[in-house]
PDB file of C-alpha atoms in Angstrom:
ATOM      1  CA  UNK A  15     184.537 -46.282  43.045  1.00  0.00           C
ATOM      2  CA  UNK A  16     184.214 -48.749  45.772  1.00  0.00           C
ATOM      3  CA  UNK A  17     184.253 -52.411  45.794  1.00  0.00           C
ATOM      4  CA  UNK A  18     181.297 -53.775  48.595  1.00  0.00           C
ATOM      5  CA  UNK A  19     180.972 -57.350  48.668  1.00  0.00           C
ATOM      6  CA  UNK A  20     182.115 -56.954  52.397  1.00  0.00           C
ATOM      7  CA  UNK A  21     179.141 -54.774  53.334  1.00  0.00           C
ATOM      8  CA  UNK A  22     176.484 -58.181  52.965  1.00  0.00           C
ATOM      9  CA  UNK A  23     175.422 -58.395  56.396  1.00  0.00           C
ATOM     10  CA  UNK A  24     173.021 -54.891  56.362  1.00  0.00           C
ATOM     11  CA  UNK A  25     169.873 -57.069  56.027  1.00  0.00           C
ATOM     12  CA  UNK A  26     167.817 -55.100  58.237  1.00  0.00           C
ATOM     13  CA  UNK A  27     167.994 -51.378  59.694  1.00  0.00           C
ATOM     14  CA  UNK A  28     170.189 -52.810  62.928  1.00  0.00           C
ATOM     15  CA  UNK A  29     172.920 -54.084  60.653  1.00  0.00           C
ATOM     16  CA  UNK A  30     172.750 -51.659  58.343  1.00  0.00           C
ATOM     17  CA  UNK A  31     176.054 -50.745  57.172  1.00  0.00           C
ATOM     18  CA  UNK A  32     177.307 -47.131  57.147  1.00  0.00           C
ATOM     19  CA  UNK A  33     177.997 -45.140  54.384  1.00  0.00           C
ATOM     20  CA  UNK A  34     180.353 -42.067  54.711  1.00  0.00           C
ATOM     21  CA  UNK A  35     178.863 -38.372  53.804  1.00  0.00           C
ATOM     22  CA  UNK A  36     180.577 -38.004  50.329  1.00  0.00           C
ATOM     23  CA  UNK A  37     180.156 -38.493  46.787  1.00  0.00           C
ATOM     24  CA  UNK A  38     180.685 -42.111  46.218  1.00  0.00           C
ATOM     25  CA  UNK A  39     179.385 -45.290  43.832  1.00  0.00           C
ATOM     26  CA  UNK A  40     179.712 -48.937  45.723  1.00  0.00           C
ATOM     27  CA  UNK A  41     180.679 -51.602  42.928  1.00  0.00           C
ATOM     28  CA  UNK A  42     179.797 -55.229  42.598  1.00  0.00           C
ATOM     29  CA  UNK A  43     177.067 -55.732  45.478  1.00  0.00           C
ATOM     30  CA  UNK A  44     173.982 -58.050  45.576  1.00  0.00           C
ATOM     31  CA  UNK A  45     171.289 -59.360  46.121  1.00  0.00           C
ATOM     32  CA  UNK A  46     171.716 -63.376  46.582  1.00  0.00           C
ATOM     33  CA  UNK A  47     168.334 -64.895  47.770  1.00  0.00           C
ATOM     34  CA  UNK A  48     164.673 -63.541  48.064  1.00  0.00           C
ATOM     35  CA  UNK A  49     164.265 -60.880  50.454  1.00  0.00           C
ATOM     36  CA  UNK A  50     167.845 -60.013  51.052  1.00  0.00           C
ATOM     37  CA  UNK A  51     167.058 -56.370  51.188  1.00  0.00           C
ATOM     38  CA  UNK A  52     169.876 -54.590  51.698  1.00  0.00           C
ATOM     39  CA  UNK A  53     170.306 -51.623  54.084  1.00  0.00           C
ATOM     40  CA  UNK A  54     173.019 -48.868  54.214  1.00  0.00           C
ATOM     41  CA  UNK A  55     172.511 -45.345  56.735  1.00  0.00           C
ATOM     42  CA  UNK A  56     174.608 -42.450  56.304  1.00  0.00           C
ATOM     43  CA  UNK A  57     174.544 -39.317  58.440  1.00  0.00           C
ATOM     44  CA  UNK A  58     174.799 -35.675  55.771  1.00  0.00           C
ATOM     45  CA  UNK A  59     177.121 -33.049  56.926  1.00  0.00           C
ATOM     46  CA  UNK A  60     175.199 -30.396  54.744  1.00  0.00           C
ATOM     47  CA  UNK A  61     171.698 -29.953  54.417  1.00  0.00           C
ATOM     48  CA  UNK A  62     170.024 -29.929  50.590  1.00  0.00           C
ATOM     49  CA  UNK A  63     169.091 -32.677  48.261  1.00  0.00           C
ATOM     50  CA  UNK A  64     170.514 -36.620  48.545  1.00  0.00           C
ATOM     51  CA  UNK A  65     170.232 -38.324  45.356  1.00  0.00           C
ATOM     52  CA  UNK A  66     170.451 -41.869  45.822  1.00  0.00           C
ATOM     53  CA  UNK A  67     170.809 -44.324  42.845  1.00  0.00           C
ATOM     54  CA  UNK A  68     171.295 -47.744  41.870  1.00  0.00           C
ATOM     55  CA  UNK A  69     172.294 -49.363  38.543  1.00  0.00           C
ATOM     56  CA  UNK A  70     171.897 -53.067  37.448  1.00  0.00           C
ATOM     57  CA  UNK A  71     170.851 -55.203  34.399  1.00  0.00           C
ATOM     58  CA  UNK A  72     167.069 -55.758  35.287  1.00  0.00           C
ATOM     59  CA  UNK A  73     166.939 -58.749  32.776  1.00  0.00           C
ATOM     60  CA  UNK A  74     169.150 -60.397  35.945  1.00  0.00           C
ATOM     61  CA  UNK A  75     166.788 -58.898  38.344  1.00  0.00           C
ATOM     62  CA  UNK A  76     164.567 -55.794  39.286  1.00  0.00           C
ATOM     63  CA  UNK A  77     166.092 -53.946  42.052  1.00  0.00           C
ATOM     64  CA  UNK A  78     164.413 -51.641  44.050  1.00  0.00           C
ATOM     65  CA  UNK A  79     165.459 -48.288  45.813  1.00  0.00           C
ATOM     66  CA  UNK A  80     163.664 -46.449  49.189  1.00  0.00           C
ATOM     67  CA  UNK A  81     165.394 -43.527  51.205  1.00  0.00           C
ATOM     68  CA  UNK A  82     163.872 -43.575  54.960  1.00  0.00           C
ATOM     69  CA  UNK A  83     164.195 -41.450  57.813  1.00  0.00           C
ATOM     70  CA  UNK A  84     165.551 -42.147  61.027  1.00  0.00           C
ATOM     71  CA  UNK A  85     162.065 -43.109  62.544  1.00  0.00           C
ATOM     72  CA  UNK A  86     162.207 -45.688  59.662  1.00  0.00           C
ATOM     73  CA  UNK A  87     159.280 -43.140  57.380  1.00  0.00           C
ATOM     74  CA  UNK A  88     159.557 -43.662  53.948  1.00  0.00           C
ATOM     75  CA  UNK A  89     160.866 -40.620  51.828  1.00  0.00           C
ATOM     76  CA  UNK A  90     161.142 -41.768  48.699  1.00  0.00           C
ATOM     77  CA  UNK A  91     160.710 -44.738  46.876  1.00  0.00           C
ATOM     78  CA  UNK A  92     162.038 -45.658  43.066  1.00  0.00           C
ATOM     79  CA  UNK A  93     160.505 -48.524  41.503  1.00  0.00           C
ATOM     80  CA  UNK A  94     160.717 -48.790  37.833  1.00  0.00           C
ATOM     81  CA  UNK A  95     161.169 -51.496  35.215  1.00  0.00           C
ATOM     82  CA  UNK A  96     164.326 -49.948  33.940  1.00  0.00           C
ATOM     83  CA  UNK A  97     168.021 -50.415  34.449  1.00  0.00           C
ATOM     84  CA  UNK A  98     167.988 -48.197  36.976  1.00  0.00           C
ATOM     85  CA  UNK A  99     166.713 -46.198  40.068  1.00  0.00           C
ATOM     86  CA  UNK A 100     166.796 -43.094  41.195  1.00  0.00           C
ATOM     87  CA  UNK A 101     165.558 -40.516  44.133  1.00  0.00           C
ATOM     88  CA  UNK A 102     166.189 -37.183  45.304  1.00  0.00           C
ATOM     89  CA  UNK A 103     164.790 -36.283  48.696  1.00  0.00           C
ATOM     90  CA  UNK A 104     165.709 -33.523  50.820  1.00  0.00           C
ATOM     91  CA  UNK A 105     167.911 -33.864  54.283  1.00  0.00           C
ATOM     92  CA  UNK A 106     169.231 -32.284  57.148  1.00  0.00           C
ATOM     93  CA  UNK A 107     172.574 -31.729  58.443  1.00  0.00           C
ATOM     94  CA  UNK A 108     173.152 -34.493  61.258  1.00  0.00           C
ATOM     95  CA  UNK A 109     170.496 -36.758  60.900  1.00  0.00           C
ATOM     96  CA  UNK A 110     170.539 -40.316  60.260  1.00  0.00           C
ATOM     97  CA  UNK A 111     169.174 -41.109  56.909  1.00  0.00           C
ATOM     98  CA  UNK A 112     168.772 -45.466  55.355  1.00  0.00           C
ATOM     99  CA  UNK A 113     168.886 -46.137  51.911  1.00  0.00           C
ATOM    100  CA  UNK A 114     167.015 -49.826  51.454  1.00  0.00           C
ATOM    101  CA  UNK A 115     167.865 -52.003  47.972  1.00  0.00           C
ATOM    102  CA  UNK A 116     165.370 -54.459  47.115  1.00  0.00           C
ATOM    103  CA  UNK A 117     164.572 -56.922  44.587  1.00  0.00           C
ATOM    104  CA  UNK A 118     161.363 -56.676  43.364  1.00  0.00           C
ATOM    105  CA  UNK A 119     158.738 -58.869  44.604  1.00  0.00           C
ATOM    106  CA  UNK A 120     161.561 -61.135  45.886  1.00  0.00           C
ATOM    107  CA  UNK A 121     164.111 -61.145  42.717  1.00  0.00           C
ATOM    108  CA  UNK A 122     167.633 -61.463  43.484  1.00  0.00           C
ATOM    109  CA  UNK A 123     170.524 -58.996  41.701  1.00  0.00           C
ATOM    110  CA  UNK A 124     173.812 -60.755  40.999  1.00  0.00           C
ATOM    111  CA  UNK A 125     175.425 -57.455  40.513  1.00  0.00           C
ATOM    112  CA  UNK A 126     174.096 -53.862  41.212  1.00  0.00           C
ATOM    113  CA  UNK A 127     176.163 -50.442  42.166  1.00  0.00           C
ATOM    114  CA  UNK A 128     174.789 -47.895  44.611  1.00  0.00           C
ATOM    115  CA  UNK A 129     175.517 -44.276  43.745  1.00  0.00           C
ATOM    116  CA  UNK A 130     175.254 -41.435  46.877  1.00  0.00           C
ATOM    117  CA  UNK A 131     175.422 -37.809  46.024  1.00  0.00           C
ATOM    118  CA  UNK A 132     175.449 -35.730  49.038  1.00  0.00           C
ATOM    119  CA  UNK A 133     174.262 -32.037  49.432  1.00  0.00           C
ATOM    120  CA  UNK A 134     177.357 -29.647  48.667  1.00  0.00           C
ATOM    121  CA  UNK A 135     178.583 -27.271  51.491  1.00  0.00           C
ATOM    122  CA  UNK A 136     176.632 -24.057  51.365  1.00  0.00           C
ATOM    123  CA  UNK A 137     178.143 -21.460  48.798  1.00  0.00           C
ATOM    124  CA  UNK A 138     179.659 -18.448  51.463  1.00  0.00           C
ATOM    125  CA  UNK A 139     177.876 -15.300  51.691  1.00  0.00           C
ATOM    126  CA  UNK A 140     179.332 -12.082  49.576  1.00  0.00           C
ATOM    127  CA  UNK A 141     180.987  -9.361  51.468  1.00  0.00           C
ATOM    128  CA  UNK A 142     177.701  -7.433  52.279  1.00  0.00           C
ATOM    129  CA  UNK A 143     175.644 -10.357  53.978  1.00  0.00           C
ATOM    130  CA  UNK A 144     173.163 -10.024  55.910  1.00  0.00           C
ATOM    131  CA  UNK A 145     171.485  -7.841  53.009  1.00  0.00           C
ATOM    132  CA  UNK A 146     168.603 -10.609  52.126  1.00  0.00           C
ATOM    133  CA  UNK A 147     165.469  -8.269  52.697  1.00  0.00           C
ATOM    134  CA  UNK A 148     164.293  -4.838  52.084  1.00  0.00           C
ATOM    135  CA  UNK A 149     164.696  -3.965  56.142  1.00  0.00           C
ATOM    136  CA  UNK A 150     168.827  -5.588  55.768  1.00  0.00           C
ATOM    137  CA  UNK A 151     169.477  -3.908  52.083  1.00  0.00           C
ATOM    138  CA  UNK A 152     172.810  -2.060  52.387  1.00  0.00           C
ATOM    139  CA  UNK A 153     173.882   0.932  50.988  1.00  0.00           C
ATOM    140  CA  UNK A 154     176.056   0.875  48.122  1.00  0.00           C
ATOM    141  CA  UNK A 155     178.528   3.980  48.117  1.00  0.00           C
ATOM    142  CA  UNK A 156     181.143   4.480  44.997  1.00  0.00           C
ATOM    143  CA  UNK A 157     184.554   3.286  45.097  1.00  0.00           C
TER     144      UNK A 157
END
């Protein structure tokens, strides 16, 4: 776990501040005054599925949760009335990805934590790769 308070100024997708490529939950950030969205990018070393995910106590303020693109194109959004948010979108390998966290209509968070999951290397291939199709299909001879 990581403590954020220092990563406030990411109010927009300029400033936003970077997040590295690994498994990882930011502790103790906020959301201080209406429409201090805040903005994080990251950049995946391995293509697969992101999942992105906040948790707060929405009694102190609904937070919001978006994954974007790097033309800015919404990918997901999460916007529930829980304690929580969550989304799972699909990257690519080298490409700059921003996760936005939002309050609501304008509420403020005095505490939330951001959780990143990022796709796992690919698994390697077995000993007899490239075998994937009937025209690559290798012969199997006893031992």
């Amino acid at each position: 776990m990581v403590a954020v308070a220092s990563q406030e100024k990411n109010d927009n997708f300029a400033t936003a501040r970077s997040l590295a490529a690994v498994e990882q939950t930011y502790n103790r950030l906020t959301i201080n005054a209406a429409n201090d969205d805040d903005y994080y990018t990251m950049v995946p070393t391995n293509s697969g599925t992101l999942v992105v995910s906040t948790a707060f106590t929405h009694s102190q303020g609904n937070v919001d949760l978006q994954v974007l693109n790097s033309s800015q194109t919404q990918l997901g959004l999460s916007n529930s009335t829980t304690n929580s948010e969550q989304l799972s979108v699909a990257v690519i390998a080298g490409q700059t990805y921003y996760v936005l966290v939002f309050g609501a209509s304008g509420a403020t968070s005095p505490n939330y934590s951001l959780t990143v999951d990022v796709p796992a290397p690919a698994a390697p291939g077995d000993a007899l790769e490239n075998n994937d199709t009937f025209a690559t299909a290798r012969v199997l001879t006893p031992a």
